[in-house]
Tab-separated table of C-alpha atoms in Angstrom:
chain	number	residue	atom	x	y	z
A	1	MET	CA	7.436	-15.412	-9.448
A	2	TYR	CA	7.905	-13.793	-13.382
A	3	VAL	CA	5.298	-15.033	-15.920
A	4	THR	CA	6.860	-13.178	-18.290
A	5	LEU	CA	9.615	-14.778	-21.109
A	6	PRO	CA	12.666	-12.557	-21.581
A	7	HIS	CA	12.452	-10.670	-24.872
A	8	ASP	CA	15.539	-13.280	-25.977
A	9	TYR	CA	14.008	-16.082	-25.007
A	10	TYR	CA	14.575	-17.061	-28.747
A	11	ALA	CA	18.713	-17.058	-28.819
A	12	ARG	CA	19.098	-18.040	-24.881
A	13	ARG	CA	21.374	-21.017	-24.139
A	14	TYR	CA	19.068	-23.673	-22.374
A	15	THR	CA	19.986	-26.971	-20.252
A	16	GLY	CA	17.710	-29.031	-20.048
A	17	HIS	CA	16.345	-32.296	-18.034
A	18	PRO	CA	13.120	-35.088	-18.700
A	19	VAL	CA	10.243	-34.095	-15.754
A	20	PHE	CA	7.324	-35.515	-15.494
A	21	LEU	CA	4.416	-33.633	-14.582
A	22	GLY	CA	1.386	-35.985	-16.496
A	23	GLY	CA	-0.159	-35.159	-19.422
A	24	ARG	CA	-0.142	-36.680	-22.675
A	25	TYR	CA	2.868	-34.749	-24.140
A	26	PRO	CA	6.596	-35.184	-22.876
A	27	LYS	CA	8.079	-32.361	-21.239
A	28	LEU	CA	11.520	-31.181	-20.285
A	29	LEU	CA	12.701	-28.525	-17.289
A	30	LEU	CA	15.127	-26.278	-19.481
A	31	ARG	CA	17.463	-23.725	-17.612
A	32	ASP	CA	18.905	-20.363	-18.952
A	33	GLU	CA	22.048	-18.983	-18.435
A	34	GLU	CA	20.959	-16.552	-15.607
A	35	ASN	CA	19.355	-19.489	-13.845
A	36	ARG	CA	15.984	-19.081	-14.811
A	37	LEU	CA	13.426	-22.077	-14.942
A	38	TYR	CA	11.379	-22.927	-17.916
A	39	LEU	CA	8.665	-25.374	-18.738
A	40	TYR	CA	9.791	-27.240	-22.010
A	41	LYS	CA	6.866	-28.781	-23.825
A	42	VAL	CA	7.703	-31.746	-26.784
A	43	TYR	CA	5.628	-31.519	-29.336
A	44	ARG	CA	7.158	-35.073	-31.885
A	45	TYR	CA	4.620	-34.527	-34.267
A	46	PRO	CA	2.322	-32.395	-36.859
A	47	VAL	CA	-0.868	-33.325	-35.894
A	48	GLU	CA	0.156	-32.186	-32.200
A	49	GLU	CA	1.546	-28.746	-33.583
A	50	LEU	CA	-2.354	-27.767	-33.559
A	51	ALA	CA	-2.329	-27.347	-29.669
A	52	ALA	CA	0.916	-25.988	-29.651
A	53	GLU	CA	-0.488	-23.324	-32.058
A	54	ALA	CA	-3.661	-23.381	-29.435
A	55	GLU	CA	-2.016	-23.120	-26.298
A	56	VAL	CA	0.347	-19.794	-27.506
A	57	ALA	CA	-3.166	-18.150	-28.829
A	58	ALA	CA	-5.385	-18.782	-25.103
A	59	ALA	CA	-2.414	-17.078	-23.838
A	60	ARG	CA	-1.876	-14.518	-25.929
A	61	VAL	CA	-6.184	-13.950	-25.226
A	62	ARG	CA	-5.554	-14.546	-21.391
A	63	ALA	CA	-3.588	-11.827	-21.370
A	64	LEU	CA	-5.558	-9.750	-23.011
A	65	ALA	CA	-7.681	-9.310	-19.604
A	66	GLU	CA	-5.388	-10.809	-16.813
A	67	PRO	CA	-1.542	-10.222	-17.859
A	68	ALA	CA	-0.419	-10.142	-14.989
A	69	THR	CA	-1.294	-13.756	-14.110
A	70	THR	CA	-0.653	-14.675	-17.303
A	71	LEU	CA	2.132	-17.659	-17.995
A	72	ARG	CA	3.817	-16.683	-21.378
A	73	VAL	CA	3.928	-19.206	-23.871
A	74	ALA	CA	5.767	-19.420	-27.517
A	75	ILE	CA	7.146	-21.799	-29.541
A	76	LEU	CA	10.537	-23.166	-29.917
A	77	PRO	CA	12.572	-25.341	-31.557
A	78	TRP	CA	15.746	-26.280	-29.170
A	79	ASN	CA	17.923	-29.404	-30.072
A	80	GLY	CA	16.217	-30.854	-32.976
A	81	MET	CA	12.952	-30.718	-31.423
A	82	ARG	CA	10.045	-28.734	-31.380
A	83	GLY	CA	7.860	-27.335	-28.711
A	84	THR	CA	6.719	-25.008	-26.928
A	85	ILE	CA	8.230	-22.991	-23.842
A	86	GLN	CA	7.243	-20.963	-20.633
A	87	PRO	CA	8.099	-20.077	-17.120
A	88	PHE	CA	8.564	-22.693	-14.501
A	89	ILE	CA	6.326	-22.825	-11.638
A	90	ASP	CA	8.285	-23.844	-9.182
A	91	ARG	CA	7.742	-25.191	-6.291
A	92	ALA	CA	3.152	-24.803	-6.857
A	93	ARG	CA	1.079	-27.801	-6.140
A	94	PRO	CA	-2.468	-28.458	-7.384
A	95	VAL	CA	-5.522	-27.382	-5.632
A	96	ASP	CA	-8.405	-29.796	-4.261
A	97	LEU	CA	-11.615	-28.899	-4.559
A	98	ASP	CA	-11.971	-28.539	-0.551
A	99	ALA	CA	-9.053	-25.743	-0.905
A	100	PHE	CA	-11.971	-23.363	-3.043
A	101	PHE	CA	-14.258	-23.879	-0.558
A	102	ALA	CA	-12.434	-22.964	2.359
A	103	ARG	CA	-10.408	-19.708	0.754
A	104	ARG	CA	-13.227	-17.473	-0.526
A	105	ASP	CA	-10.528	-15.632	-2.977
A	106	LEU	CA	-9.254	-19.072	-4.436
A	107	LEU	CA	-13.057	-19.768	-5.137
A	108	ARG	CA	-13.522	-16.160	-6.505
A	109	ALA	CA	-10.345	-17.084	-8.778
A	110	ILE	CA	-11.594	-20.152	-10.561
A	111	LEU	CA	-15.063	-18.502	-10.770
A	112	CYS	CA	-13.153	-15.764	-12.777
A	113	GLU	CA	-11.310	-17.687	-15.095
A	114	HIS	CA	-14.396	-19.088	-16.453
A	115	PRO	CA	-15.451	-16.446	-19.164
A	116	VAL	CA	-11.646	-16.888	-20.375
A	117	ASP	CA	-12.351	-20.662	-20.665
A	118	TRP	CA	-15.312	-20.026	-22.300
A	119	LEU	CA	-14.336	-17.518	-24.261
A	120	ILE	CA	-11.771	-19.600	-26.287
A	121	ALA	CA	-13.778	-22.662	-25.297
A	122	ASN	CA	-11.244	-24.488	-23.379
A	123	HIS	CA	-13.182	-27.624	-21.633
A	124	ASP	CA	-9.849	-29.036	-20.234
A	125	ALA	CA	-9.880	-26.972	-17.200
A	126	HIS	CA	-9.128	-29.816	-14.685
A	127	LYS	CA	-7.743	-29.662	-11.129
A	128	GLY	CA	-4.592	-30.624	-12.067
A	129	HIS	CA	-4.117	-27.278	-14.740
A	130	PHE	CA	-4.761	-24.627	-11.801
A	131	LEU	CA	-1.815	-24.782	-9.555
A	132	LEU	CA	-1.248	-22.358	-6.119
A	133	ARG	CA	1.878	-20.977	-5.279
A	134	HIS	CA	2.887	-19.051	-2.184
A	135	GLY	CA	-0.592	-18.276	-1.862
A	136	GLU	CA	-0.845	-17.124	-5.661
A	137	LEU	CA	-3.397	-19.095	-8.356
A	138	PHE	CA	-1.603	-20.303	-11.894
A	139	CYS	CA	-3.894	-21.343	-15.019
A	140	VAL	CA	-1.790	-23.574	-17.088
A	141	ASP	CA	-2.212	-25.823	-19.946
A	142	LYS	CA	-4.709	-24.651	-22.137
A	143	GLY	CA	-3.374	-26.383	-25.105
A	144	GLN	CA	-7.008	-27.692	-25.918
A	145	ALA	CA	-8.670	-24.124	-26.523
A	146	PHE	CA	-10.949	-23.612	-29.229
A	147	LYS	CA	-10.829	-27.319	-29.897
A	148	TYR	CA	-14.386	-27.835	-29.485
A	149	ILE	CA	-16.142	-24.034	-30.511
A	150	VAL	CA	-17.918	-25.303	-33.053
A	151	ARG	CA	-19.838	-27.855	-31.051
A	152	ASP	CA	-19.398	-27.110	-26.998
A	153	ARG	CA	-22.432	-25.896	-24.057
A	154	LEU	CA	-21.641	-23.461	-21.250
A	155	ASP	CA	-23.357	-26.495	-19.076
A	156	PRO	CA	-21.627	-28.479	-15.879
A	157	PHE	CA	-22.413	-31.572	-17.322
A	158	TYR	CA	-20.530	-30.537	-20.549
A	159	HIS	CA	-17.372	-33.094	-20.419
A	160	PRO	CA	-16.104	-33.311	-23.933
A	161	ASN	CA	-13.446	-35.155	-23.097
A	162	ARG	CA	-15.175	-38.085	-20.683
A	163	PRO	CA	-14.566	-40.639	-23.423
A	164	ARG	CA	-10.690	-40.729	-23.943
A	165	GLY	CA	-10.859	-40.860	-19.826
A	166	GLN	CA	-10.167	-37.466	-19.095
A	167	ALA	CA	-10.599	-35.592	-15.650
A	168	GLU	CA	-13.856	-33.717	-16.101
A	169	PRO	CA	-13.590	-29.103	-15.833
A	170	ILE	CA	-13.050	-28.106	-12.541
A	171	TYR	CA	-16.089	-25.598	-13.114
A	172	ASN	CA	-18.249	-28.636	-13.544
A	173	LEU	CA	-17.432	-29.823	-10.093
A	174	LEU	CA	-18.073	-26.723	-8.296
A	175	TYR	CA	-21.204	-25.457	-10.168
A	176	ARG	CA	-22.926	-29.188	-9.155
A	177	ASP	CA	-21.259	-29.276	-4.955
A	178	ALA	CA	-23.669	-28.242	-2.933
A	179	ARG	CA	-21.017	-25.677	-0.984
A	180	LEU	CA	-22.177	-23.371	-4.037
A	181	GLU	CA	-23.686	-20.482	-3.602
A	182	ARG	CA	-26.450	-20.387	-5.581
A	183	GLY	CA	-26.804	-16.203	-5.635
A	184	PRO	CA	-26.880	-14.339	-8.578
A	185	ILE	CA	-23.384	-13.407	-10.672
A	186	SER	CA	-20.146	-11.596	-8.291
A	187	HIS	CA	-19.325	-8.528	-8.721
A	188	ALA	CA	-16.131	-9.556	-9.463
A	189	LEU	CA	-17.096	-11.931	-11.841
A	190	SER	CA	-19.191	-9.284	-13.571
A	191	ALA	CA	-15.806	-7.275	-13.664
A	192	ARG	CA	-14.190	-9.963	-15.318
A	193	ILE	CA	-16.754	-10.540	-18.009
A	194	ASN	CA	-17.441	-6.530	-18.609
A	195	GLN	CA	-13.330	-6.863	-18.730
A	196	ILE	CA	-13.273	-9.233	-20.933
A	197	GLN	CA	-16.151	-7.634	-23.011
A	198	ALA	CA	-14.363	-4.689	-23.380
A	199	MET	CA	-11.617	-5.564	-25.137
A	200	PRO	CA	-11.062	-4.388	-28.813
A	201	ASP	CA	-12.709	-7.228	-31.332
A	202	GLU	CA	-9.207	-5.890	-33.334
A	203	ASP	CA	-6.971	-7.240	-30.534
A	204	LEU	CA	-8.831	-10.007	-29.649
A	205	LEU	CA	-8.208	-11.379	-32.977
A	206	HIS	CA	-4.829	-9.787	-33.221
A	207	ALA	CA	-3.995	-12.523	-30.322
A	208	VAL	CA	-5.411	-15.855	-32.376
A	209	GLU	CA	-3.859	-14.020	-35.766
A	210	LYS	CA	-1.716	-17.054	-36.033
A	211	PHE	CA	-3.931	-19.852	-35.049
A	212	PRO	CA	-4.875	-22.029	-38.110
A	213	GLY	CA	-8.184	-22.792	-36.303
A	214	ALA	CA	-10.021	-26.041	-36.916
A	215	VAL	CA	-12.928	-25.006	-39.449
A	216	ALA	CA	-12.695	-22.478	-41.945
A	217	ARG	CA	-10.380	-19.531	-40.485
A	218	THR	CA	-13.267	-16.953	-41.646
A	219	GLU	CA	-16.143	-19.016	-39.311
A	220	PHE	CA	-13.696	-19.427	-36.526
A	221	LEU	CA	-13.265	-15.299	-36.341
A	222	ARG	CA	-16.848	-14.926	-36.614
A	223	LEU	CA	-17.721	-17.599	-33.685
A	224	LEU	CA	-15.272	-16.041	-31.277
A	225	VAL	CA	-15.931	-12.421	-31.737
A	226	GLU	CA	-19.553	-13.678	-31.404
A	227	ARG	CA	-18.498	-15.784	-27.585
A	228	LYS	CA	-17.048	-12.270	-26.717
A	229	SER	CA	-19.779	-10.367	-27.465
A	230	THR	CA	-22.592	-12.946	-25.725
A	231	LEU	CA	-20.615	-13.666	-22.453
A	232	ALA	CA	-22.443	-11.182	-20.204
A	233	ALA	CA	-25.924	-13.179	-21.407
A	234	SER	CA	-24.127	-16.501	-21.308
A	235	PHE	CA	-23.113	-16.654	-17.672
A	236	ASN	CA	-26.539	-15.097	-16.680
A	237	ILE	CA	-28.338	-17.845	-18.490
A	238	LEU	CA	-25.978	-20.639	-16.638
A	239	TYR	CA	-26.404	-18.625	-13.088
A	240	GLY	CA	-29.866	-18.297	-13.637
A	241	ARG	CA	-30.056	-22.567	-14.332
A	242	LEU	CA	-27.997	-22.927	-11.064
A	243	ARG	CA	-30.105	-21.026	-8.991
A	244	ARG	CA	-33.107	-23.017	-10.375
A	245	SER	CA	-31.271	-26.030	-10.255
A	246	GLY	CA	-30.248	-25.077	-6.330
């Protein structure tokens, strides 16, 4: 499975057809001259392009921590449309909660994804955005990144998309599930947090340099760097609350 885009993706010739995968935005399945498959998400209105920019920036940030499994995303005008292109994960399926508890490696992987999503303020990480293919977990569709960065909370009951009837973040469901061990932060999670906090601020800011931000840009960058620097403290507080509630 390839997760990167070809360096010449912009110049490649594609054929495509609609594909229904759910979600707000129309999607096409594109195929290039080498028979590679891509997912093309169409943003029809200028106001929607903020989500496109957010998804690109989120992928760039995640790649700083986990390049091997990050699906690269880019903006691509195609056939009179404007949208994002990314590698298509063929023959993948969503993972349900029981599968996470049945396989400790999957549970570990999903819990290690939460610091990334908290860093980028992505609260749309529901079950449908975690796909399993040949035993490998892929985290997709972070188009709501940064949307709530001014007013969000690291809380297993925080669900800002509830008024719109959208699914709850999977982390909330895991943290509230009685099957989850209420121990201290695991070695794997601690290593992921340390990995993120070790990112140079300049690399993080470079990853989001083209994202316009929902608030004044200076304040947006300050919040992002502050969130990175307090990541370990934030998760220690969260896991302490989980232990006390368990």
